[in-house]
Amino acid sequence: MRLSRYFLPVLKENPAEAQIVSHRYMLRAGMIKQQAAGIYSWLPLGFRVLKRIEQIVHEEQQRAGHIPLLMPTLQPADLWRESGRYDDYGQEMLRIRDRHDRDMLYGPTNEEMITDIFRSAVGSYKQLPLTLYHIQWKFRDEVRPRFGVMRGREFLMKDGYSFDLTREDALHAYNRHMVSYLRTYERMGLTAIPMRAASGPIGGDNTHEFLVLAQTGESEVFYDEAVTELTLGNRKVDYDNRDEVAAICDEFTAPYARTDETHDPSVFETVPEARRRVGRGIEVGQIFYFGTKYSDSMGATVVTPDGSRVPVEMGSHGIGVSRLLGAIIEASHDDKGIIWPEGVTPFHAGIVNLKQGDGATDSACEALYGALQARGLDPLYDDRDERAGAKFATMDLIGLPWRITVGPRGLAANKVELTCRRTGESEEMSPEAAVAKLAEIYEGR
Ligand code: ATP
Ligand code: MG
């Protein structure tokens, strides 16, 4: 993309309404625009990151064997009357009436609808296990929408629903989700810690939240420092292997890690004092096993091997896709702007032309631009007629992990400068070497 032809409405001033850094930078970098309290347009740069995050979520869900579908945002109230949640849900639910006076709602979640899809098509244990998921907009009329996309009213969520014959099978589905989430967050450059959680209106007794540590997080968290050192890395996981998946869950949930809702000071005190940490965290996902809560009330049953009929065992598993943008920025920024992890960056590298209009510099930039694209990379070329300082400030603000700076002086010696956004370190090299290095960095991403 050429910046001169792009739509990147950056702001020079700090917007007064933004209280936390991610909200401030998302507005300043021209990623989002608020349309009403907690409702945003996703401008091109923000939309790119959102799509990258969605893509990672899709890849990791499908790697775990989960199947994508798409349910609508609007739902009939009658489904929710069946489960009893139409009255229970309260003011957070946006209720709508259509022209035929039918009660509708903008879905805050999809347990009822997926149970309806299941019961109309599945009747035998032979069709299990099954996990269906979608990435769809939700609406919750939050009392206090704030912090930009962190707590919106309209927000994008991945919600997956597992169906199994037995409790053991359902717990395997739960564990599969935990491991796939760990990998999902790691690919986004995040450390998200699974913490035992209290169940909310969805109900259920087995549930973990995933928290990204950040001072601006809304949850108070208590944890053993050891939990922050665990990584999945490049481990190959066989998602059908119950013991292997369960062992990974055991590993990641062994150190103490709880939110204030489940915190138990007497257990916390058994953690060696030097490793005890109290902090704040952002909830970026949650998994639930809730058994037959919905299948019972909505009549979703399957025939078992011995011919009897039982309600199907269910769980629901969510990832806050749009909230993740805020969480990533909270975890990765400095006083100049965002620092995107390579896994989610909107463009792989920026090209800064120090002397726009100079024939040799322009053609060197064009050649770099083409060479990066030929390697499958997506560069953002700042080809505007602007001062170098302004171009650097924009690149730093929007946070591309790598920048190639091209000027007449370096080019005389066939050199450009490759700068790492995170460390600020620069290295001079030939344009070909810069392309090769970036191709290597992004290989496999
Ligand atoms: P919270 O406690 O933050 O209100 P929740 O527990 O009600 O969230 P879940 O039903 O667990 O939310 O939804 C799954 C995920 O969706 C959450 O882990 C969170 O990342 C995200 N999410 C929930 N509410 C919002 C919101 N208002 N804005 C943005 N993301 C949200
Ligand atoms: Mg939750």
Short mmCIF file of C-alpha atoms and ligand atoms in Angstrom, two decimals:
data_model
loop_
_atom_site.label_atom_id
_atom_site.label_comp_id
_atom_site.label_asym_id
_atom_site.label_seq_id
_atom_site.Cartn_x
_atom_site.Cartn_y
_atom_site.Cartn_z
CA MET A 1 0.00 0.00 0.00
CA ARG A 2 1.18 3.51 -0.85
CA LEU A 3 0.48 5.92 1.97
CA SER A 4 -0.36 8.72 -0.48
CA ARG A 5 -3.34 6.66 -1.66
CA TYR A 6 -4.31 5.11 1.66
CA PHE A 7 -6.84 6.30 4.23
CA LEU A 8 -4.94 6.83 7.47
CA PRO A 9 -6.50 9.73 9.37
CA VAL A 10 -3.90 10.09 12.15
CA LEU A 11 -4.50 12.62 14.92
CA LYS A 12 -1.75 14.92 16.16
CA GLU A 13 -3.36 15.64 19.51
CA ASN A 14 -4.28 13.21 22.24
CA PRO A 15 -8.04 12.74 22.19
CA ALA A 16 -9.46 13.92 25.51
CA GLU A 17 -11.99 11.09 25.81
CA ALA A 18 -9.37 8.32 25.85
CA GLN A 19 -8.34 7.27 29.37
CA ILE A 20 -6.03 4.40 28.53
CA VAL A 21 -3.14 4.08 26.14
CA SER A 22 -4.67 1.53 23.75
CA HIS A 23 -7.75 3.65 23.23
CA ARG A 24 -5.61 6.74 22.76
CA TYR A 25 -3.34 5.10 20.18
CA MET A 26 -6.18 3.43 18.29
CA LEU A 27 -7.82 6.83 17.84
CA ARG A 28 -4.57 8.63 17.07
CA ALA A 29 -3.44 6.00 14.56
CA GLY A 30 -6.74 6.30 12.72
CA MET A 31 -7.79 2.71 13.44
CA ILE A 32 -11.29 3.31 14.79
CA LYS A 33 -13.93 6.00 14.97
CA GLN A 34 -16.63 6.07 17.60
CA GLN A 35 -20.16 6.27 16.17
CA ALA A 36 -22.10 6.03 19.43
CA ALA A 37 -21.10 5.04 22.96
CA GLY A 38 -19.30 1.70 22.65
CA ILE A 39 -19.96 1.39 18.91
CA TYR A 40 -17.11 1.86 16.44
CA SER A 41 -16.32 1.99 12.78
CA TRP A 42 -13.19 0.05 11.95
CA LEU A 43 -11.10 2.29 9.72
CA PRO A 44 -8.73 0.62 7.23
CA LEU A 45 -5.72 0.22 9.56
CA GLY A 46 -7.82 -1.11 12.44
CA PHE A 47 -9.76 -3.35 10.09
CA ARG A 48 -6.52 -4.92 8.85
CA VAL A 49 -5.44 -5.85 12.38
CA LEU A 50 -8.92 -7.13 13.21
CA LYS A 51 -8.80 -9.40 10.15
CA ARG A 52 -5.34 -10.70 11.10
CA ILE A 53 -6.57 -11.56 14.58
CA GLU A 54 -9.65 -13.26 13.17
CA GLN A 55 -7.46 -15.27 10.81
CA ILE A 56 -5.29 -16.58 13.65
CA VAL A 57 -8.40 -17.50 15.63
CA HIS A 58 -9.82 -19.39 12.63
CA GLU A 59 -6.58 -21.25 11.99
CA GLU A 60 -6.17 -22.39 15.57
CA GLN A 61 -9.81 -23.40 15.99
CA GLN A 62 -9.70 -25.46 12.84
CA ARG A 63 -6.36 -26.98 13.84
CA ALA A 64 -8.15 -28.22 16.98
CA GLY A 65 -10.88 -29.77 14.80
CA HIS A 66 -13.57 -27.16 15.40
CA ILE A 67 -15.93 -26.28 12.56
CA PRO A 68 -16.80 -22.72 11.46
CA LEU A 69 -20.33 -21.59 10.62
CA LEU A 70 -22.12 -18.25 10.82
CA MET A 71 -25.21 -17.45 12.82
CA PRO A 72 -27.10 -14.15 12.51
CA THR A 73 -26.77 -11.18 14.84
CA LEU A 74 -30.56 -10.91 15.27
CA GLN A 75 -32.33 -13.69 17.08
CA PRO A 76 -35.96 -14.46 17.85
CA ALA A 77 -36.87 -13.97 21.52
CA ASP A 78 -38.78 -17.26 21.57
CA LEU A 79 -35.55 -19.28 21.57
CA TRP A 80 -34.46 -17.44 24.69
CA ARG A 81 -37.85 -18.00 26.32
CA GLU A 82 -37.21 -21.73 26.00
CA SER A 83 -34.03 -21.56 28.06
CA GLY A 84 -35.55 -19.03 30.45
CA ARG A 85 -32.85 -16.48 29.72
CA TYR A 86 -35.08 -13.95 27.96
CA ASP A 87 -36.24 -12.67 31.33
CA ASP A 88 -33.01 -13.40 33.20
CA TYR A 89 -30.64 -11.50 30.94
CA GLY A 90 -31.73 -8.03 31.98
CA GLN A 91 -30.83 -4.65 30.57
CA GLU A 92 -27.68 -5.77 28.78
CA MET A 93 -29.84 -7.38 26.12
CA LEU A 94 -30.89 -5.10 23.27
CA ARG A 95 -34.50 -5.97 22.59
CA ILE A 96 -36.05 -5.16 19.23
CA ARG A 97 -39.56 -5.53 17.82
CA ASP A 98 -40.07 -6.18 14.11
CA ARG A 99 -42.98 -4.90 11.94
CA HIS A 100 -45.05 -7.98 12.79
CA ASP A 101 -44.70 -7.21 16.48
CA ARG A 102 -42.40 -10.17 17.01
CA ASP A 103 -39.85 -9.87 19.80
CA MET A 104 -36.31 -10.05 18.56
CA LEU A 105 -32.94 -9.34 20.13
CA TYR A 106 -29.42 -8.53 19.04
CA GLY A 107 -27.50 -11.58 20.23
CA PRO A 108 -25.22 -11.11 23.24
CA THR A 109 -24.17 -14.79 22.86
CA ASN A 110 -25.49 -17.86 20.99
CA GLU A 111 -26.07 -20.85 23.29
CA GLU A 112 -29.79 -21.00 22.49
CA MET A 113 -29.39 -20.68 18.74
CA ILE A 114 -26.64 -23.27 18.46
CA THR A 115 -28.67 -25.68 20.63
CA ASP A 116 -31.56 -25.16 18.23
CA ILE A 117 -29.32 -25.92 15.24
CA PHE A 118 -28.00 -29.00 17.00
CA ARG A 119 -31.36 -30.45 18.01
CA SER A 120 -32.78 -30.04 14.52
CA ALA A 121 -29.94 -31.97 12.86
CA VAL A 122 -28.19 -34.28 15.31
CA GLY A 123 -29.83 -37.21 17.05
CA SER A 124 -27.19 -39.85 17.59
CA TYR A 125 -24.00 -40.27 19.58
CA LYS A 126 -22.43 -41.34 16.27
CA GLN A 127 -22.41 -37.71 15.15
CA LEU A 128 -20.37 -36.69 18.21
CA PRO A 129 -18.03 -35.16 19.20
CA LEU A 130 -18.89 -31.88 17.50
CA THR A 131 -17.68 -28.34 18.06
CA LEU A 132 -19.18 -25.53 16.01
CA TYR A 133 -17.99 -21.95 16.24
CA HIS A 134 -18.42 -18.57 14.62
CA ILE A 135 -16.85 -15.14 14.72
CA GLN A 136 -19.73 -12.71 14.85
CA TRP A 137 -20.69 -9.31 16.23
CA LYS A 138 -22.38 -9.29 19.59
CA PHE A 139 -24.28 -6.58 21.35
CA ARG A 140 -24.37 -6.08 25.10
CA ASP A 141 -25.80 -2.84 26.35
CA GLU A 142 -23.03 -2.40 28.92
CA VAL A 143 -23.75 0.07 31.74
CA ARG A 144 -20.35 1.66 31.26
CA PRO A 145 -18.89 1.16 27.80
CA ARG A 146 -15.34 2.49 28.03
CA PHE A 147 -11.70 2.13 27.06
CA GLY A 148 -12.56 2.00 23.36
CA VAL A 149 -12.84 -1.50 21.92
CA MET A 150 -11.98 -3.03 25.31
CA ARG A 151 -15.48 -2.65 26.62
CA GLY A 152 -17.70 -1.88 23.69
CA ARG A 153 -21.42 -2.40 23.34
CA GLU A 154 -21.04 -3.88 19.88
CA PHE A 155 -17.99 -6.16 19.77
CA LEU A 156 -16.61 -9.07 17.80
CA MET A 157 -16.41 -12.43 19.53
CA LYS A 158 -15.43 -15.91 18.59
CA ASP A 159 -17.87 -18.22 20.32
CA GLY A 160 -17.62 -21.96 20.02
CA TYR A 161 -19.99 -24.63 21.31
CA SER A 162 -19.02 -28.20 22.04
CA PHE A 163 -21.41 -31.17 21.99
CA ASP A 164 -20.45 -34.50 23.52
CA LEU A 165 -22.05 -37.68 24.76
CA THR A 166 -20.37 -37.92 28.15
CA ARG A 167 -18.92 -35.63 30.76
CA GLU A 168 -15.44 -37.04 30.06
CA ASP A 169 -15.80 -36.24 26.37
CA ALA A 170 -17.00 -32.74 27.20
CA LEU A 171 -14.03 -32.19 29.48
CA HIS A 172 -11.74 -33.22 26.64
CA ALA A 173 -13.46 -30.57 24.48
CA TYR A 174 -12.84 -28.08 27.29
CA ASN A 175 -9.17 -29.00 27.43
CA ARG A 176 -8.85 -28.83 23.64
CA HIS A 177 -10.18 -25.30 23.79
CA MET A 178 -7.75 -24.36 26.52
CA VAL A 179 -4.76 -25.54 24.52
CA SER A 180 -5.97 -23.98 21.26
CA TYR A 181 -6.46 -20.67 23.10
CA LEU A 182 -2.95 -20.78 24.54
CA ARG A 183 -1.58 -21.19 21.04
CA THR A 184 -3.88 -18.48 19.65
CA TYR A 185 -2.71 -15.87 22.15
CA GLU A 186 0.94 -16.84 21.80
CA ARG A 187 0.77 -16.31 18.05
CA MET A 188 -0.46 -12.79 18.77
CA GLY A 189 2.58 -12.11 20.93
CA LEU A 190 0.56 -12.27 24.15
CA THR A 191 0.96 -14.08 27.42
CA ALA A 192 -2.60 -14.91 28.42
CA ILE A 193 -2.85 -16.80 31.69
CA PRO A 194 -5.68 -19.26 32.28
CA MET A 195 -7.22 -18.46 35.65
CA ARG A 196 -9.93 -20.31 37.45
CA ALA A 197 -13.08 -18.23 37.16
CA ALA A 198 -16.49 -17.93 38.73
CA SER A 199 -19.36 -18.74 36.40
CA GLY A 200 -21.64 -15.89 35.36
CA PRO A 201 -25.09 -15.92 33.73
CA ILE A 202 -24.07 -18.71 31.34
CA GLY A 203 -23.78 -21.04 34.31
CA GLY A 204 -21.56 -24.05 34.84
CA ASP A 205 -18.99 -25.31 37.29
CA ASN A 206 -15.86 -25.69 35.19
CA THR A 207 -14.57 -22.44 33.79
CA HIS A 208 -11.33 -20.58 33.14
CA GLU A 209 -10.73 -17.04 32.00
CA PHE A 210 -7.63 -16.04 30.03
CA LEU A 211 -6.02 -12.88 31.30
CA VAL A 212 -3.41 -10.63 29.78
CA LEU A 213 -1.46 -8.82 32.48
CA ALA A 214 -1.79 -5.04 32.19
CA GLN A 215 -2.07 -2.25 34.74
CA THR A 216 -5.22 -1.00 33.03
CA GLY A 217 -6.97 -4.38 33.27
CA GLU A 218 -10.38 -4.44 34.90
CA SER A 219 -9.77 -7.60 36.93
CA GLU A 220 -7.57 -7.92 39.96
CA VAL A 221 -5.37 -11.00 39.64
CA PHE A 222 -3.27 -13.07 42.01
CA TYR A 223 -0.67 -15.41 40.57
CA ASP A 224 2.52 -17.33 40.94
CA GLU A 225 5.22 -15.64 38.83
CA ALA A 226 6.10 -19.12 37.47
CA VAL A 227 2.92 -19.14 35.38
CA THR A 228 4.18 -16.24 33.24
CA GLU A 229 7.21 -18.25 32.16
CA LEU A 230 5.24 -21.10 30.57
CA THR A 231 5.06 -21.26 26.79
CA LEU A 232 3.68 -23.67 24.27
CA GLY A 233 6.30 -22.69 21.70
CA ASN A 234 6.47 -24.93 18.66
CA ARG A 235 5.19 -28.05 20.39
CA LYS A 236 3.14 -30.19 18.08
CA VAL A 237 -0.15 -31.07 19.69
CA ASP A 238 -2.34 -34.01 18.76
CA TYR A 239 -5.75 -32.62 19.70
CA ASP A 240 -7.30 -36.09 19.65
CA ASN A 241 -4.89 -37.34 22.25
CA ARG A 242 -6.73 -36.79 25.53
CA ASP A 243 -3.80 -37.45 27.81
CA GLU A 244 -1.49 -35.17 25.90
CA VAL A 245 -4.01 -32.31 25.84
CA ALA A 246 -4.88 -32.81 29.51
CA ALA A 247 -1.19 -32.80 30.46
CA ILE A 248 -0.72 -29.40 28.80
CA CYS A 249 -3.74 -28.04 30.69
CA ASP A 250 -2.31 -29.42 33.94
CA GLU A 251 1.01 -27.75 33.22
CA PHE A 252 -0.55 -24.34 32.59
CA THR A 253 -3.02 -24.48 35.46
CA ALA A 254 -0.67 -25.93 38.08
CA PRO A 255 0.78 -22.60 39.30
CA TYR A 256 -1.62 -20.48 41.34
CA ALA A 257 -3.52 -17.99 39.13
CA ARG A 258 -6.92 -16.60 40.11
CA THR A 259 -9.02 -13.49 39.68
CA ASP A 260 -10.46 -11.69 42.69
CA GLU A 261 -13.68 -13.67 42.23
CA THR A 262 -12.03 -17.01 42.98
CA HIS A 263 -8.97 -15.86 44.92
CA ASP A 264 -8.24 -17.93 48.04
CA PRO A 265 -5.65 -16.20 50.26
CA SER A 266 -4.89 -19.37 52.23
CA VAL A 267 -3.86 -21.23 49.06
CA PHE A 268 -2.03 -18.18 47.69
CA GLU A 269 0.09 -18.14 50.83
CA THR A 270 1.51 -21.56 49.97
CA VAL A 271 3.22 -19.96 46.93
CA PRO A 272 6.80 -18.96 47.90
CA GLU A 273 6.67 -15.28 48.80
CA ALA A 274 9.26 -14.25 46.20
CA ARG A 275 6.99 -15.52 43.44
CA ARG A 276 3.67 -14.15 44.73
CA ARG A 277 2.27 -11.42 42.48
CA VAL A 278 -0.81 -9.24 42.68
CA GLY A 279 -1.68 -7.27 39.57
CA ARG A 280 -4.35 -6.49 37.05
CA GLY A 281 -5.46 -8.31 33.94
CA ILE A 282 -7.59 -8.00 30.81
CA GLU A 283 -9.98 -10.89 30.13
CA VAL A 284 -9.43 -11.94 26.51
CA GLY A 285 -11.30 -15.24 26.59
CA GLN A 286 -13.25 -17.68 28.67
CA ILE A 287 -14.12 -21.36 28.45
CA PHE A 288 -17.07 -23.06 30.17
CA TYR A 289 -18.25 -26.57 30.67
CA PHE A 290 -21.89 -26.41 31.73
CA GLY A 291 -23.20 -29.90 31.06
CA THR A 292 -26.85 -30.13 30.13
CA LYS A 293 -28.11 -26.69 31.17
CA TYR A 294 -29.35 -25.82 27.66
CA SER A 295 -29.84 -29.28 26.22
CA ASP A 296 -32.18 -30.13 29.12
CA SER A 297 -34.36 -27.05 28.82
CA MET A 298 -34.35 -27.04 25.02
CA GLY A 299 -34.67 -30.77 24.41
CA ALA A 300 -31.38 -31.42 22.62
CA THR A 301 -30.94 -35.15 23.10
CA VAL A 302 -28.95 -37.92 21.46
CA VAL A 303 -29.40 -41.66 21.30
CA THR A 304 -26.65 -43.49 23.22
CA PRO A 305 -24.97 -46.78 22.16
CA ASP A 306 -27.44 -48.72 24.37
CA GLY A 307 -30.43 -47.07 22.69
CA SER A 308 -31.51 -44.69 25.44
CA ARG A 309 -31.82 -40.93 24.94
CA VAL A 310 -29.84 -38.40 26.95
CA PRO A 311 -29.41 -34.64 26.83
CA VAL A 312 -26.17 -33.72 25.10
CA GLU A 313 -23.23 -32.44 27.18
CA MET A 314 -22.26 -28.91 26.22
CA GLY A 315 -19.68 -26.21 26.73
CA SER A 316 -19.21 -22.72 25.35
CA HIS A 317 -15.92 -21.05 24.66
CA GLY A 318 -15.32 -17.41 23.80
CA ILE A 319 -12.51 -15.18 22.59
CA GLY A 320 -12.84 -11.39 22.65
CA VAL A 321 -11.62 -10.75 19.11
CA SER A 322 -12.09 -6.96 19.02
CA ARG A 323 -10.99 -6.56 22.64
CA LEU A 324 -7.72 -8.28 21.70
CA LEU A 325 -6.59 -5.23 19.72
CA GLY A 326 -6.75 -3.16 22.87
CA ALA A 327 -5.11 -5.89 24.95
CA ILE A 328 -2.23 -6.28 22.50
CA ILE A 329 -1.59 -2.53 22.49
CA GLU A 330 -1.75 -2.33 26.30
CA ALA A 331 0.89 -5.07 26.40
CA SER A 332 3.05 -3.71 23.57
CA HIS A 333 3.66 0.03 23.14
CA ASP A 334 6.00 2.83 24.14
CA ASP A 335 5.64 6.61 24.42
CA LYS A 336 5.83 7.02 20.63
CA GLY A 337 3.07 4.62 19.74
CA ILE A 338 2.05 1.04 19.16
CA ILE A 339 4.53 -1.81 18.70
CA TRP A 340 2.72 -4.58 16.80
CA PRO A 341 3.90 -8.13 17.32
CA GLU A 342 4.82 -9.64 13.92
CA GLY A 343 1.89 -12.05 14.08
CA VAL A 344 -0.79 -9.36 13.90
CA THR A 345 0.86 -6.32 12.32
CA PRO A 346 -1.29 -4.50 9.74
CA PHE A 347 1.70 -4.20 7.37
CA HIS A 348 4.89 -6.22 7.59
CA ALA A 349 7.20 -3.25 7.12
CA GLY A 350 7.19 0.46 6.40
CA ILE A 351 9.30 2.05 3.70
CA VAL A 352 10.31 5.65 4.39
CA ASN A 353 11.51 7.68 1.44
CA LEU A 354 13.71 10.48 2.82
CA LYS A 355 13.76 12.46 -0.41
CA GLN A 356 10.51 12.10 -2.27
CA GLY A 357 10.89 13.37 -5.83
CA ASP A 358 14.57 12.45 -6.09
CA GLY A 359 14.73 10.08 -9.06
CA ALA A 360 17.23 7.57 -7.66
CA THR A 361 15.59 7.46 -4.20
CA ASP A 362 12.10 7.09 -5.63
CA SER A 363 13.12 4.23 -7.88
CA ALA A 364 15.01 2.47 -5.07
CA CYS A 365 11.85 2.66 -2.94
CA GLU A 366 9.70 1.38 -5.79
CA ALA A 367 12.10 -1.53 -6.29
CA LEU A 368 11.98 -2.38 -2.57
CA TYR A 369 8.22 -2.13 -2.55
CA GLY A 370 7.95 -4.58 -5.46
CA ALA A 371 10.59 -6.93 -4.05
CA LEU A 372 8.82 -7.20 -0.66
CA GLN A 373 5.51 -7.91 -2.36
CA ALA A 374 7.18 -10.54 -4.53
CA ARG A 375 8.20 -12.29 -1.27
CA GLY A 376 4.56 -12.32 -0.14
CA LEU A 377 4.96 -9.39 2.25
CA ASP A 378 2.71 -6.39 2.61
CA PRO A 379 4.71 -3.14 2.87
CA LEU A 380 3.38 0.33 3.61
CA TYR A 381 5.34 2.80 1.51
CA ASP A 382 5.37 6.37 2.82
CA ASP A 383 5.61 8.15 -0.52
CA ARG A 384 4.18 11.43 0.73
CA ASP A 385 6.03 14.68 0.24
CA GLU A 386 6.65 15.16 3.96
CA ARG A 387 9.60 15.86 6.25
CA ALA A 388 11.53 12.84 7.45
CA GLY A 389 10.58 13.60 11.05
CA ALA A 390 6.87 13.50 10.26
CA LYS A 391 7.24 10.22 8.38
CA PHE A 392 9.13 8.63 11.27
CA ALA A 393 6.53 9.86 13.76
CA THR A 394 3.71 8.29 11.74
CA MET A 395 5.55 4.98 11.40
CA ASP A 396 6.30 4.92 15.13
CA LEU A 397 2.69 5.73 16.01
CA ILE A 398 1.14 3.04 13.82
CA GLY A 399 3.71 0.59 15.14
CA LEU A 400 4.93 -1.47 12.18
CA PRO A 401 7.59 -3.82 13.60
CA TRP A 402 10.15 -3.01 10.86
CA ARG A 403 11.03 0.13 8.94
CA ILE A 404 13.30 0.51 5.91
CA THR A 405 14.66 4.01 5.51
CA VAL A 406 15.88 5.01 2.07
CA GLY A 407 17.87 8.18 1.35
CA PRO A 408 20.29 9.45 -1.29
CA ARG A 409 23.32 9.33 1.02
CA GLY A 410 22.94 5.65 1.90
CA LEU A 411 22.01 4.70 -1.63
CA ALA A 412 25.31 6.09 -2.92
CA ALA A 413 26.88 3.13 -1.08
CA ASN A 414 23.98 0.79 -1.99
CA LYS A 415 22.72 0.89 1.60
CA VAL A 416 19.34 1.30 3.25
CA GLU A 417 18.62 1.25 6.95
CA LEU A 418 16.53 -1.49 8.58
CA THR A 419 15.11 -0.44 11.96
CA CYS A 420 13.40 -2.60 14.54
CA ARG A 421 10.47 -0.76 16.14
CA ARG A 422 10.74 -2.68 19.41
CA THR A 423 14.44 -2.18 20.15
CA GLY A 424 15.00 0.97 18.09
CA GLU A 425 18.15 -0.63 16.69
CA SER A 426 19.12 0.11 13.09
CA GLU A 427 21.34 -1.77 10.72
CA GLU A 428 22.69 -0.65 7.36
CA MET A 429 22.55 -3.16 4.54
CA SER A 430 21.86 -3.49 0.85
CA PRO A 431 18.21 -3.33 -0.23
CA GLU A 432 18.41 -7.01 -1.24
CA ALA A 433 19.69 -7.98 2.20
CA ALA A 434 16.87 -6.03 3.87
CA VAL A 435 14.27 -7.87 1.78
CA ALA A 436 15.88 -11.22 2.53
CA LYS A 437 16.00 -10.48 6.26
CA LEU A 438 12.33 -9.50 6.40
CA ALA A 439 11.33 -12.56 4.39
CA GLU A 440 13.19 -14.69 6.91
CA ILE A 441 11.58 -12.96 9.91
CA TYR A 442 8.10 -13.51 8.56
CA GLU A 443 8.65 -17.00 7.24
CA GLY A 444 5.85 -19.27 8.36
CA ARG A 445 3.70 -16.47 9.77
P1 ATP B 1 -16.60 -9.17 31.02
O1 ATP B 1 -16.46 -9.88 32.34
O2 ATP B 1 -15.34 -8.47 30.58
O3 ATP B 1 -17.82 -8.29 30.94
P2 ATP B 1 -17.81 -11.54 30.06
O4 ATP B 1 -17.21 -12.51 31.01
O5 ATP B 1 -19.19 -11.06 30.30
O6 ATP B 1 -16.83 -10.27 29.92
P3 ATP B 1 -17.88 -13.58 28.03
O7 ATP B 1 -19.32 -13.89 27.97
O8 ATP B 1 -16.97 -14.48 28.77
O9 ATP B 1 -17.70 -12.07 28.57
O10 ATP B 1 -17.39 -13.30 26.54
C1 ATP B 1 -16.22 -13.85 25.94
C2 ATP B 1 -15.18 -12.79 25.69
O11 ATP B 1 -15.71 -11.67 24.97
C3 ATP B 1 -14.65 -12.16 26.97
O12 ATP B 1 -13.61 -12.97 27.51
C4 ATP B 1 -14.12 -10.83 26.48
O13 ATP B 1 -12.79 -10.98 25.97
C5 ATP B 1 -15.04 -10.48 25.34
N1 ATP B 1 -16.00 -9.45 25.74
C6 ATP B 1 -17.02 -9.58 26.62
N2 ATP B 1 -17.71 -8.43 26.76
C7 ATP B 1 -17.09 -7.52 25.96
C8 ATP B 1 -17.32 -6.15 25.65
N3 ATP B 1 -18.32 -5.49 26.21
N4 ATP B 1 -16.49 -5.55 24.77
C9 ATP B 1 -15.48 -6.22 24.18
N5 ATP B 1 -15.22 -7.52 24.43
C10 ATP B 1 -16.00 -8.17 25.29
MG MG B 2 -16.10 -13.93 30.64
#
